[in-house]
CSV table of C-alpha atoms and ligand atoms in Angstrom, one decimal:
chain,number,residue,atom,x,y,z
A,29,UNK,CA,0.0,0.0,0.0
A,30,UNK,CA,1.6,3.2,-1.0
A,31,UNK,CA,0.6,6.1,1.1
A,32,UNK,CA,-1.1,9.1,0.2
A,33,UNK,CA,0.8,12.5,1.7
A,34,UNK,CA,0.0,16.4,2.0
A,35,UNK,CA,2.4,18.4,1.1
A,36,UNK,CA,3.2,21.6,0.0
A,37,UNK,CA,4.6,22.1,-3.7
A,38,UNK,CA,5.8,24.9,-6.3
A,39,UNK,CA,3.2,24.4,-9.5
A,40,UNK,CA,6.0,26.3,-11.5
A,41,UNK,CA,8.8,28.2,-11.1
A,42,UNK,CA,6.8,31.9,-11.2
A,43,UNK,CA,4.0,30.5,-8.8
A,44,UNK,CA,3.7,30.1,-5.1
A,45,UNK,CA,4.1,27.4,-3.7
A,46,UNK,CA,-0.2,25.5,-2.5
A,47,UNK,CA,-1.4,22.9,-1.3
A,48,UNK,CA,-0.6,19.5,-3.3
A,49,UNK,CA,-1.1,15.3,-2.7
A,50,UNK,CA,1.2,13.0,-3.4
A,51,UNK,CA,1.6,9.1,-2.8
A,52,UNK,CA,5.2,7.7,-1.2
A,53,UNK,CA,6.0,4.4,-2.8
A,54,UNK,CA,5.6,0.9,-0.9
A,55,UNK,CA,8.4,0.2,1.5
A,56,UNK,CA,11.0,-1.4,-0.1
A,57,UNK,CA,13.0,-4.3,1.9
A,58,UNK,CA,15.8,-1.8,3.7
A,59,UNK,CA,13.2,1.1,3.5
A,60,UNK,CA,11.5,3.4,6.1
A,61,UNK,CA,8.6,5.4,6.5
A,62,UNK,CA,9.1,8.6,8.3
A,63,UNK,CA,6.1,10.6,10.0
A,64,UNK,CA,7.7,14.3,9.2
A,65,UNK,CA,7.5,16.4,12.5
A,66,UNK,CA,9.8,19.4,11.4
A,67,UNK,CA,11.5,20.3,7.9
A,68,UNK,CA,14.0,23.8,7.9
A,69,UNK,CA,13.4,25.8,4.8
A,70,UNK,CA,17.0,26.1,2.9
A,71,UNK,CA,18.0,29.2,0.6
A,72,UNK,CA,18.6,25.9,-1.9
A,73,UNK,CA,14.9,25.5,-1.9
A,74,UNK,CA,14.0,29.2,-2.7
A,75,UNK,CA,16.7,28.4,-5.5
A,76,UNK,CA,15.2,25.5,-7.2
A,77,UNK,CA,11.0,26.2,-6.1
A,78,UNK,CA,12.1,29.5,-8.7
A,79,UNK,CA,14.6,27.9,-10.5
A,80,UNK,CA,17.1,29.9,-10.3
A,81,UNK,CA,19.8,27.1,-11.5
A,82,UNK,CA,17.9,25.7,-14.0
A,83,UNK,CA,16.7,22.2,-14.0
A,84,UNK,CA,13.6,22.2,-11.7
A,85,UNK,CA,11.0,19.9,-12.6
A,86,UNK,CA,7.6,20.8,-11.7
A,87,UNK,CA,5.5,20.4,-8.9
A,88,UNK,CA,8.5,20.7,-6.7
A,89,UNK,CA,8.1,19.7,-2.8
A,90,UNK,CA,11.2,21.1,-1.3
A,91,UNK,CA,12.6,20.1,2.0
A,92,UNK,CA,15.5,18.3,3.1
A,93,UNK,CA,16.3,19.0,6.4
A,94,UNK,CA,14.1,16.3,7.6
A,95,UNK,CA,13.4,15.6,11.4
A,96,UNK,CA,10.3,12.7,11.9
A,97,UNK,CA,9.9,9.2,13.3
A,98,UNK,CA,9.6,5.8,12.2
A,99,UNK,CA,6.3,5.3,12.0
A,100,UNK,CA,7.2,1.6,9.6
A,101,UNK,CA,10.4,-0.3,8.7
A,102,UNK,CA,10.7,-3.1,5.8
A,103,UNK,CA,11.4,-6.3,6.5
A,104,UNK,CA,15.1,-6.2,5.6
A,105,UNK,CA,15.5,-3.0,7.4
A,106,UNK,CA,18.6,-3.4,10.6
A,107,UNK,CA,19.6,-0.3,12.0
A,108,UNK,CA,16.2,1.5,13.0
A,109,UNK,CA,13.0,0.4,14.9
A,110,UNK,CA,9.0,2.2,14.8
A,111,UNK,CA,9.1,5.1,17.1
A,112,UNK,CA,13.0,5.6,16.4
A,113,UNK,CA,13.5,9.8,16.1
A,114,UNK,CA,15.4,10.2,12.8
A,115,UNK,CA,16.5,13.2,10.6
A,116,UNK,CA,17.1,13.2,6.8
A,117,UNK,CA,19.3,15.5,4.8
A,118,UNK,CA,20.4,16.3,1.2
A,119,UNK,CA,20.6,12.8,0.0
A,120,UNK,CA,18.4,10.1,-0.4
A,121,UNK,CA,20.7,7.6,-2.4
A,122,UNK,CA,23.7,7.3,-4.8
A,123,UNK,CA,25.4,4.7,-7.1
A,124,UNK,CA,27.0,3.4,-3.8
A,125,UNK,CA,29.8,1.6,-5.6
A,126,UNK,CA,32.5,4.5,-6.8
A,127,UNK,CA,35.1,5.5,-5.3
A,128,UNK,CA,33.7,8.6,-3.7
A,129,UNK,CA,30.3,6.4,-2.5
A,130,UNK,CA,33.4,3.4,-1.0
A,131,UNK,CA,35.1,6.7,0.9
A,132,UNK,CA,32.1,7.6,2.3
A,133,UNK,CA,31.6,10.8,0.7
A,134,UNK,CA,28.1,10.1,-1.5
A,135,UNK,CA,27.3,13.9,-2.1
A,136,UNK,CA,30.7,13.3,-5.0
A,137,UNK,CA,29.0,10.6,-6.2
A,138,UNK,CA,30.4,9.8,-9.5
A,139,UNK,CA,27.0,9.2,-11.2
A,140,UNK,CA,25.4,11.9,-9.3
A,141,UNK,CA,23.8,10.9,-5.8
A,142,UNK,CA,20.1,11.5,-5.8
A,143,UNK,CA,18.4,14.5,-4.5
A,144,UNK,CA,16.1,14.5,-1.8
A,145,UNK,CA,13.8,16.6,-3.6
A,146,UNK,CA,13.8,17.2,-7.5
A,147,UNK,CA,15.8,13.9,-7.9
A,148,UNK,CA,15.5,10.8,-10.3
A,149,UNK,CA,14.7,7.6,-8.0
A,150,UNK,CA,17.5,5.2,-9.3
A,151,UNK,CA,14.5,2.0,-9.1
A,152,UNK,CA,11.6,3.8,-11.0
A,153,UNK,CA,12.8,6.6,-12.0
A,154,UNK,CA,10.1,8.9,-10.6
A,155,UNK,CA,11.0,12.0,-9.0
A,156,UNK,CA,11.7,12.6,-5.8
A,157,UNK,CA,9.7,14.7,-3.1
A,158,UNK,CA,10.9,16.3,-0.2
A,159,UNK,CA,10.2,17.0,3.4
A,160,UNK,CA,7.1,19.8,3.0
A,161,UNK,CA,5.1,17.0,3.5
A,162,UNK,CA,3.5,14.7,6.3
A,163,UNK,CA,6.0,11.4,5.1
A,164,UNK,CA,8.8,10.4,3.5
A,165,UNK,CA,9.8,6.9,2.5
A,166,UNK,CA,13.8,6.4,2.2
A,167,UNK,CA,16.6,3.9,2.2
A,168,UNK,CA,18.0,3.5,5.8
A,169,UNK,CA,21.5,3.6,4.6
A,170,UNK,CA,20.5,7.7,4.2
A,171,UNK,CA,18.6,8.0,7.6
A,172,UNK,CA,20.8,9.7,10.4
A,173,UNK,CA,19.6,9.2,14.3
A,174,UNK,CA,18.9,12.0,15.8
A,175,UNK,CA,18.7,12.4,20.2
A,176,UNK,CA,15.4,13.4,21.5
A,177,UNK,CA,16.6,15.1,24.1
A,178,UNK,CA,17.6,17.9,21.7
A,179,UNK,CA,14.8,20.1,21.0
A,180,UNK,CA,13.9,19.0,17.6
A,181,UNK,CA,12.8,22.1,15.1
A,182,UNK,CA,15.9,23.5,16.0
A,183,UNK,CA,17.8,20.0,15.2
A,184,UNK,CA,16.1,20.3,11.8
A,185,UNK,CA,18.5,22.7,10.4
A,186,UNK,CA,21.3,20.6,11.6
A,187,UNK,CA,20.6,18.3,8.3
A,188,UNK,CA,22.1,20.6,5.2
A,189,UNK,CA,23.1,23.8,7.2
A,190,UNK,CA,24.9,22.3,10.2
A,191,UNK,CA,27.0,19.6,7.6
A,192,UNK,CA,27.5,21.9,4.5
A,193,UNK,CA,29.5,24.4,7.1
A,194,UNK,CA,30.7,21.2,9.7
A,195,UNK,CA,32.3,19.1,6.8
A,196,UNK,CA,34.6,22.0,5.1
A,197,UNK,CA,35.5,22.9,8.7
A,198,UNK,CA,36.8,19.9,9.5
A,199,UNK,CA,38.1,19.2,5.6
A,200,UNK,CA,40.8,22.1,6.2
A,201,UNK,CA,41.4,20.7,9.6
A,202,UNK,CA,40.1,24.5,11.2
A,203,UNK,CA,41.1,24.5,14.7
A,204,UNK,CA,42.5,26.1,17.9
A,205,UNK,CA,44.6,29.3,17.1
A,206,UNK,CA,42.9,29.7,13.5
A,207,UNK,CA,41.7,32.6,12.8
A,208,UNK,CA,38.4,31.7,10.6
A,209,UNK,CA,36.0,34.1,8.7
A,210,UNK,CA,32.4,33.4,8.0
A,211,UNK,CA,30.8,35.5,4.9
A,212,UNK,CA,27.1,36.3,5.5
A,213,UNK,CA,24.7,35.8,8.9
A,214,UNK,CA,21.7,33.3,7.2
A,215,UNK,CA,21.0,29.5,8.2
A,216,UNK,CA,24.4,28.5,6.7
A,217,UNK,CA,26.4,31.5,8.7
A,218,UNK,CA,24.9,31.4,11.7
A,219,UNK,CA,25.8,27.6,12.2
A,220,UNK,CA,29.0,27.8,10.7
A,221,UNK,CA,29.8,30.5,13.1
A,222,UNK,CA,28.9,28.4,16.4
A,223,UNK,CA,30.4,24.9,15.1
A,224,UNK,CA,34.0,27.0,14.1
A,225,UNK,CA,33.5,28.2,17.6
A,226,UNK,CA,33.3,25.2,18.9
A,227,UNK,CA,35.6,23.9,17.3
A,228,UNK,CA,37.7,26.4,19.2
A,229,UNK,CA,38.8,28.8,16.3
A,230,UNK,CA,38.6,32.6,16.6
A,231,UNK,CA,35.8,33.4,14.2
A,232,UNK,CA,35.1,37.2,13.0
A,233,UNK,CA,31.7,37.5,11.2
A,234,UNK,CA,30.8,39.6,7.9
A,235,UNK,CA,27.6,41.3,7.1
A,236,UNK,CA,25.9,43.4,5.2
A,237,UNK,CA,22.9,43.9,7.9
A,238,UNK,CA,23.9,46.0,10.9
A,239,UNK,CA,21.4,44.8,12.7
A,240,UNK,CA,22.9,41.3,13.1
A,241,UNK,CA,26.2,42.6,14.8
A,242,UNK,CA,24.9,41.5,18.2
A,243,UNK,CA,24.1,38.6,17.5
A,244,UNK,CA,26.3,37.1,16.2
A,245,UNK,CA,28.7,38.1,19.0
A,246,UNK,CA,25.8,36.1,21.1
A,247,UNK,CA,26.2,32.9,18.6
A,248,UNK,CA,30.6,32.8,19.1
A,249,UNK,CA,31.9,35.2,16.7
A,250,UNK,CA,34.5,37.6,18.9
A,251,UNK,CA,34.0,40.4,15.9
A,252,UNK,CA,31.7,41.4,13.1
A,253,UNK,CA,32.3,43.4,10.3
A,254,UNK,CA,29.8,45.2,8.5
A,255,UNK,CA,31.4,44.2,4.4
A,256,UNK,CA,30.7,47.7,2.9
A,257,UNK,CA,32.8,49.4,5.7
A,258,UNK,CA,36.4,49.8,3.5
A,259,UNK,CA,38.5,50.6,6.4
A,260,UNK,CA,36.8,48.1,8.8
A,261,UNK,CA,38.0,45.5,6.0
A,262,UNK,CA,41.2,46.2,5.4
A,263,UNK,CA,42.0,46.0,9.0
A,264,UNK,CA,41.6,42.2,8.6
A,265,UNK,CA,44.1,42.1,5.8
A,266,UNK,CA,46.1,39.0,5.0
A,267,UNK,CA,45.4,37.4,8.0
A,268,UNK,CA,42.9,34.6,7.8
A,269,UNK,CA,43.6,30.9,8.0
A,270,UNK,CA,40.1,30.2,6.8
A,271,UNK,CA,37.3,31.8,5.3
A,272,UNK,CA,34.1,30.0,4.7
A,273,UNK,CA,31.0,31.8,2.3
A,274,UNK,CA,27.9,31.3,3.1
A,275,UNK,CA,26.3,33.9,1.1
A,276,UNK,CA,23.1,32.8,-1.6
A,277,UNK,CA,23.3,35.9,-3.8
A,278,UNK,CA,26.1,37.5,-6.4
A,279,UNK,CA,28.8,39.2,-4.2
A,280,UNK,CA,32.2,40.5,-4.7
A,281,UNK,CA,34.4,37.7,-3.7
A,282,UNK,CA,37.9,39.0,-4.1
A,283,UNK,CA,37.4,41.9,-1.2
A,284,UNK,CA,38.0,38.5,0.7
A,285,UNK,CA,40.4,36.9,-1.1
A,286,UNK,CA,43.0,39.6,0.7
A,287,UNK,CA,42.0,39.0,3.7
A,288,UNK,CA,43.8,35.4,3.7
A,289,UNK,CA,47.0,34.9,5.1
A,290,UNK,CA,49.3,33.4,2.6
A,291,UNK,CA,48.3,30.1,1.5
A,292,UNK,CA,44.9,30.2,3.3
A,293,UNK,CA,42.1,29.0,2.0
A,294,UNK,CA,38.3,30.6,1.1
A,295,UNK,CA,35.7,27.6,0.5
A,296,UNK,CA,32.2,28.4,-1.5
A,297,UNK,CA,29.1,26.8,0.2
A,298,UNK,CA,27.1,29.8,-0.9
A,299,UNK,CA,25.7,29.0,-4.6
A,300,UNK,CA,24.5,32.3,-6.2
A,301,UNK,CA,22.7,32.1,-9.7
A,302,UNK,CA,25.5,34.0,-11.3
A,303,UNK,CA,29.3,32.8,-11.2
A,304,UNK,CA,31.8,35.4,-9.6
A,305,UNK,CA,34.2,37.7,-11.1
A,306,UNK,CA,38.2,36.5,-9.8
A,307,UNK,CA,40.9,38.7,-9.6
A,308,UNK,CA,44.4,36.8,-10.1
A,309,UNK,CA,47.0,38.7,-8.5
A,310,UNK,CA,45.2,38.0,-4.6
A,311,UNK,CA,45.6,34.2,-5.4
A,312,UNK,CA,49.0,34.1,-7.4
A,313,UNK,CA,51.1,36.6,-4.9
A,314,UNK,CA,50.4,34.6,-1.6
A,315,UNK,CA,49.7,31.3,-2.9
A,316,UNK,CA,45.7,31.6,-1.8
A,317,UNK,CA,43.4,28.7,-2.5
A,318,UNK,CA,39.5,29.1,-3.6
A,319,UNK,CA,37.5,25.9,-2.8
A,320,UNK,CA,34.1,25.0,-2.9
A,321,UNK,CA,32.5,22.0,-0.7
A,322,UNK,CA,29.3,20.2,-0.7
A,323,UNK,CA,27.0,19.2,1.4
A,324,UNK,CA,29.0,16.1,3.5
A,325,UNK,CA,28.6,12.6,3.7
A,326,UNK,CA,26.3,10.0,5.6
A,327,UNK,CA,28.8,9.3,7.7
A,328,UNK,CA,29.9,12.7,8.6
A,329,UNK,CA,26.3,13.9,9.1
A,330,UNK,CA,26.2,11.4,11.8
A,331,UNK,CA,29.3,12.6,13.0
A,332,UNK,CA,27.8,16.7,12.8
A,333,UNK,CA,24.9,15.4,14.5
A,334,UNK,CA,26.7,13.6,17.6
A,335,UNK,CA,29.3,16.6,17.3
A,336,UNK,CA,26.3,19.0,17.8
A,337,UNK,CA,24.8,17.4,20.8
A,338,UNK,CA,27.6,16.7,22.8
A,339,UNK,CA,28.3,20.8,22.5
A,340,UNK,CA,25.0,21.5,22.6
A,341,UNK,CA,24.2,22.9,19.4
A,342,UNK,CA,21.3,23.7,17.8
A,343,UNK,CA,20.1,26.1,14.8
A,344,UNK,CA,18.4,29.6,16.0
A,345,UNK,CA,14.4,28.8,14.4
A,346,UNK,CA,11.6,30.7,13.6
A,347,UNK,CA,9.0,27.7,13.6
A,348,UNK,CA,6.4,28.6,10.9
A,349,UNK,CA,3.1,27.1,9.8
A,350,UNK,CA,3.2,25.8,6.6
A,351,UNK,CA,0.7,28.3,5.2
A,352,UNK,CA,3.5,31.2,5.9
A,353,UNK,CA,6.2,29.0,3.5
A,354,UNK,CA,5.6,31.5,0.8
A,355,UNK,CA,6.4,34.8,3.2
A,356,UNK,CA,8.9,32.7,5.0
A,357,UNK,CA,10.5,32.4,1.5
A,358,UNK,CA,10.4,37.0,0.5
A,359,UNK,CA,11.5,37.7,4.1
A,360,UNK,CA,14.7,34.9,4.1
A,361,UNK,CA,15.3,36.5,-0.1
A,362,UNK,CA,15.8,39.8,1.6
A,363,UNK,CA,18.0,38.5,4.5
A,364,UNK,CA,15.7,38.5,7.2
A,365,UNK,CA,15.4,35.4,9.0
A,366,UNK,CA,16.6,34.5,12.6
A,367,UNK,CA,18.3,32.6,11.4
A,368,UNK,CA,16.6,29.4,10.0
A,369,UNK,CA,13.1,29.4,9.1
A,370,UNK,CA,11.6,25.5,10.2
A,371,UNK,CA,8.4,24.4,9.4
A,372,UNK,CA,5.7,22.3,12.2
A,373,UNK,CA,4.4,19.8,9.5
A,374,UNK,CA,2.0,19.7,12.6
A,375,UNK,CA,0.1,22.5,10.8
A,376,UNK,CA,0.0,20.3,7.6
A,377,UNK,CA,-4.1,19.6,7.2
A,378,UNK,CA,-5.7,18.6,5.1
A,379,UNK,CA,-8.5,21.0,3.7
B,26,NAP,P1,20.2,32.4,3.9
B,26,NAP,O1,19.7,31.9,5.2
B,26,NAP,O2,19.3,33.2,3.0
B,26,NAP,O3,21.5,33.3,4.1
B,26,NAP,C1,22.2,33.9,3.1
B,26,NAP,C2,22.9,35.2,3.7
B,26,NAP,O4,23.7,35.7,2.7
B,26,NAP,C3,22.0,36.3,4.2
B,26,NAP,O5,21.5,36.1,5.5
B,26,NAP,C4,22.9,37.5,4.1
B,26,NAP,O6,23.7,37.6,5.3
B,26,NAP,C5,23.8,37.2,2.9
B,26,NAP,N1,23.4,37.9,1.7
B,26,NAP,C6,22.2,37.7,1.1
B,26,NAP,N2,22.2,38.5,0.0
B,26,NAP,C7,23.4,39.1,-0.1
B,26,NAP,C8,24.0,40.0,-1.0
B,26,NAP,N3,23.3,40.5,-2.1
B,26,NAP,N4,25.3,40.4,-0.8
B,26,NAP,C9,25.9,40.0,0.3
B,26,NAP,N5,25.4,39.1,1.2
B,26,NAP,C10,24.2,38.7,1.0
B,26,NAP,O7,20.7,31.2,2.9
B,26,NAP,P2,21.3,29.8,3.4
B,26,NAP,O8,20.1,28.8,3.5
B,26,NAP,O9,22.2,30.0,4.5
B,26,NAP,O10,22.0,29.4,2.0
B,26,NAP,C11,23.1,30.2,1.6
B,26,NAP,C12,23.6,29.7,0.2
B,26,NAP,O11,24.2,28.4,0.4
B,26,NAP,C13,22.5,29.5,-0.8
B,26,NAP,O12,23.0,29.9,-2.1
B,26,NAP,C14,22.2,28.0,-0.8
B,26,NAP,O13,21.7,27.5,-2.0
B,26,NAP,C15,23.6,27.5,-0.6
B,26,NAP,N6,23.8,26.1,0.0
B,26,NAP,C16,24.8,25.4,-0.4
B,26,NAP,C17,25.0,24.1,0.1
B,26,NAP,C18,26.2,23.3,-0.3
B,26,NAP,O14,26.3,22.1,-0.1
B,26,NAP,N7,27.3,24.0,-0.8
B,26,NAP,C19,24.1,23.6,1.0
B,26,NAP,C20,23.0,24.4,1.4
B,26,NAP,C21,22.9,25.6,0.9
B,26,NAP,P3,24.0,39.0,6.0
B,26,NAP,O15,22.6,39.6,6.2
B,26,NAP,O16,24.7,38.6,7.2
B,26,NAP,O17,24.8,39.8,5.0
B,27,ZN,ZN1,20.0,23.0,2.0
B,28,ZN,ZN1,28.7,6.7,-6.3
């Protein structure tokens, strides 16, 4: 019996997103059905519900930072029992038999891993749905335990924006003594600025909202640096281990650049809809590096997630009802969000 589940779901890329049923496939042996408590609302969705990167197929039902429990497991299913508390992220499959799905690192899947939402199922080939909805059906080899003692809205986030700024963190080994950068206060920033903290790195925030200053002192930074201030800038110059950028729209990234120390490294998470201009001379005359990192693995979400408990880390949430996704959606465009909108699929009725 496949079951039927409300969701929410762009029509097309110019139209808001309404009301919309779909059915979850029949488990499969090693799958698990997941009653969807909380889903965070990603900038990525606002990308791809507008398509903004091209390729959206439509109706799109975004979500995947996935919090829920197991309300059903297959018959071959090991690791997870009903009533287990579970999260979901990015990824709900991949080839699982190239080299980057053997290292553990399935968002490089060499065939492409597949998408929570807006992805081709590699059995059927029907598209994939994601966590605006009531339930999800999945794999278990891509379902991550989650503690309930943590308080789980604010875990939600914890599922792309705590391991897309975790995993590069721990990729250039960020530590004690470094001095680490984060580029823009949203739901990527904000976390990347209390796990670098944690991780026990001096962290200096940028903005271009004022009004965020405080806070992000509160969340770990020791300074923040409104961008546009020149002088505030070029204070920091040349002397950043690591800078990580968080930021969803165009921006000018070489007014960072020089800020790195020689051989220091700025890593991409941010992904505007229009590619950046690069000066040379920052990167040839002190040896800088420009990276970009995905998501992170199964594996090191698990990892993220244990990381985030034992130090008590959460994501900042403004829990909306699912009828607010499309205001949710203006207000985080124009940077206004504190600092992770999450969704109560509690609120999902049907009408
Ligand atoms: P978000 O909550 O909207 O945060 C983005 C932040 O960027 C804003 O809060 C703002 O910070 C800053 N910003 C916005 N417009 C700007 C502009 N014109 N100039 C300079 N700064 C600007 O978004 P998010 O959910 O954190 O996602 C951020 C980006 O990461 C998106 O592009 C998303 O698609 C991408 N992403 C990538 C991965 C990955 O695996 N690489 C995973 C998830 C998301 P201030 O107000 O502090 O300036
Ligand atoms: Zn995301
Ligand atoms: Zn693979």
């Amino acid at each position: 019996m496949s079951i039927t589940s409300l969701s929410y779901a762009a029509p097309a890329a110019s139209a808001p997103l309404a009301p919309f049923t779909i059915n979850r496939r029949d488990l499969r042996p090693k799958d698990v059905s997941i009653d969807i408590l909380y889903c965070g609302v990603c900038h990525s969705d606002v990308h791809q519900a507008r398509d903004e990167w091209g390729g959206s197929k439509f109706p799109l039902v975004p979500g995947h930072e996935i919090v829920g429990r197991i309300a059903a497991v297959g018959p071959d299913v090991k690791g997870f029992k009903v009533g287990d508390t579970v999260g979901v992220g990015c990824m709900v499959d991949s080839c699982r038999s190239c080299a980057a799905c053997q290292e553990g690192v399935e968002q490089y899947c060499e065939k492409g891993f597949t998408g929570t939402y807006n992805g081709k199922d590699r059995h059927d080939g029907s598209t994939t749905y994601g966590g605006y909805s009531n339930h999800i059906v999945v794999d278990e080899a891509f379902v991550l335990r989650v503690s309930d003692k943590l308080p789980l809205d604010a875990v939600a986030p914890l599922l792309c924006a705590g391991i897309t700024t975790y995993s590069p963190l721990r990729f250039w080994k960020v530590g004690p003594g470094d001095k680490v950068g984060v580029v823009g206060l949203g739901g990527l920033g904000h976390m990347a600025v209390k796990i670098a903290n944690a991780m026990g790195a001096h962290v200096v925030l940028f903005t271009t909202s004022p009004s965020k200053v405080a806070d992000a002192i509160r969340l770990g930074a020791k300074e923040a640096v409104i961008s546009n201030d020149k002088k505030a800038m070029s204070a920091h110059a040349n002397s950043f281990d690591f800078i990580i950028d968080c930021v969803s729209a165009p921006h000018d990234l070489n007014a960072y650049m020089v800020l790195l120390k020689r051989e220091g490294t700025m890593t991409l998470v941010g992904v505007p809809d229009k590619p950046p201009t690069i000066e040379m001379a920052p990167l040839v005359f002190k040896r800088r590096h420009l990276a970009g990192s995905l998501i992170g693995g199964v594996a090191e979400t698990q990892e993220m997630l244990d990381f985030c408990a034992e130090h008590d880390i959460v994501s900042d949430v403004e829990v909306i009802d699912i009828k607010q996704i499309n205001e949710a959606y203006d207000r985080m465009v124009k940077s206004d969000v504190k600092y992770r909108f999450v969704i109560d699929l509690a609120t999902l009725k049907a009408a």
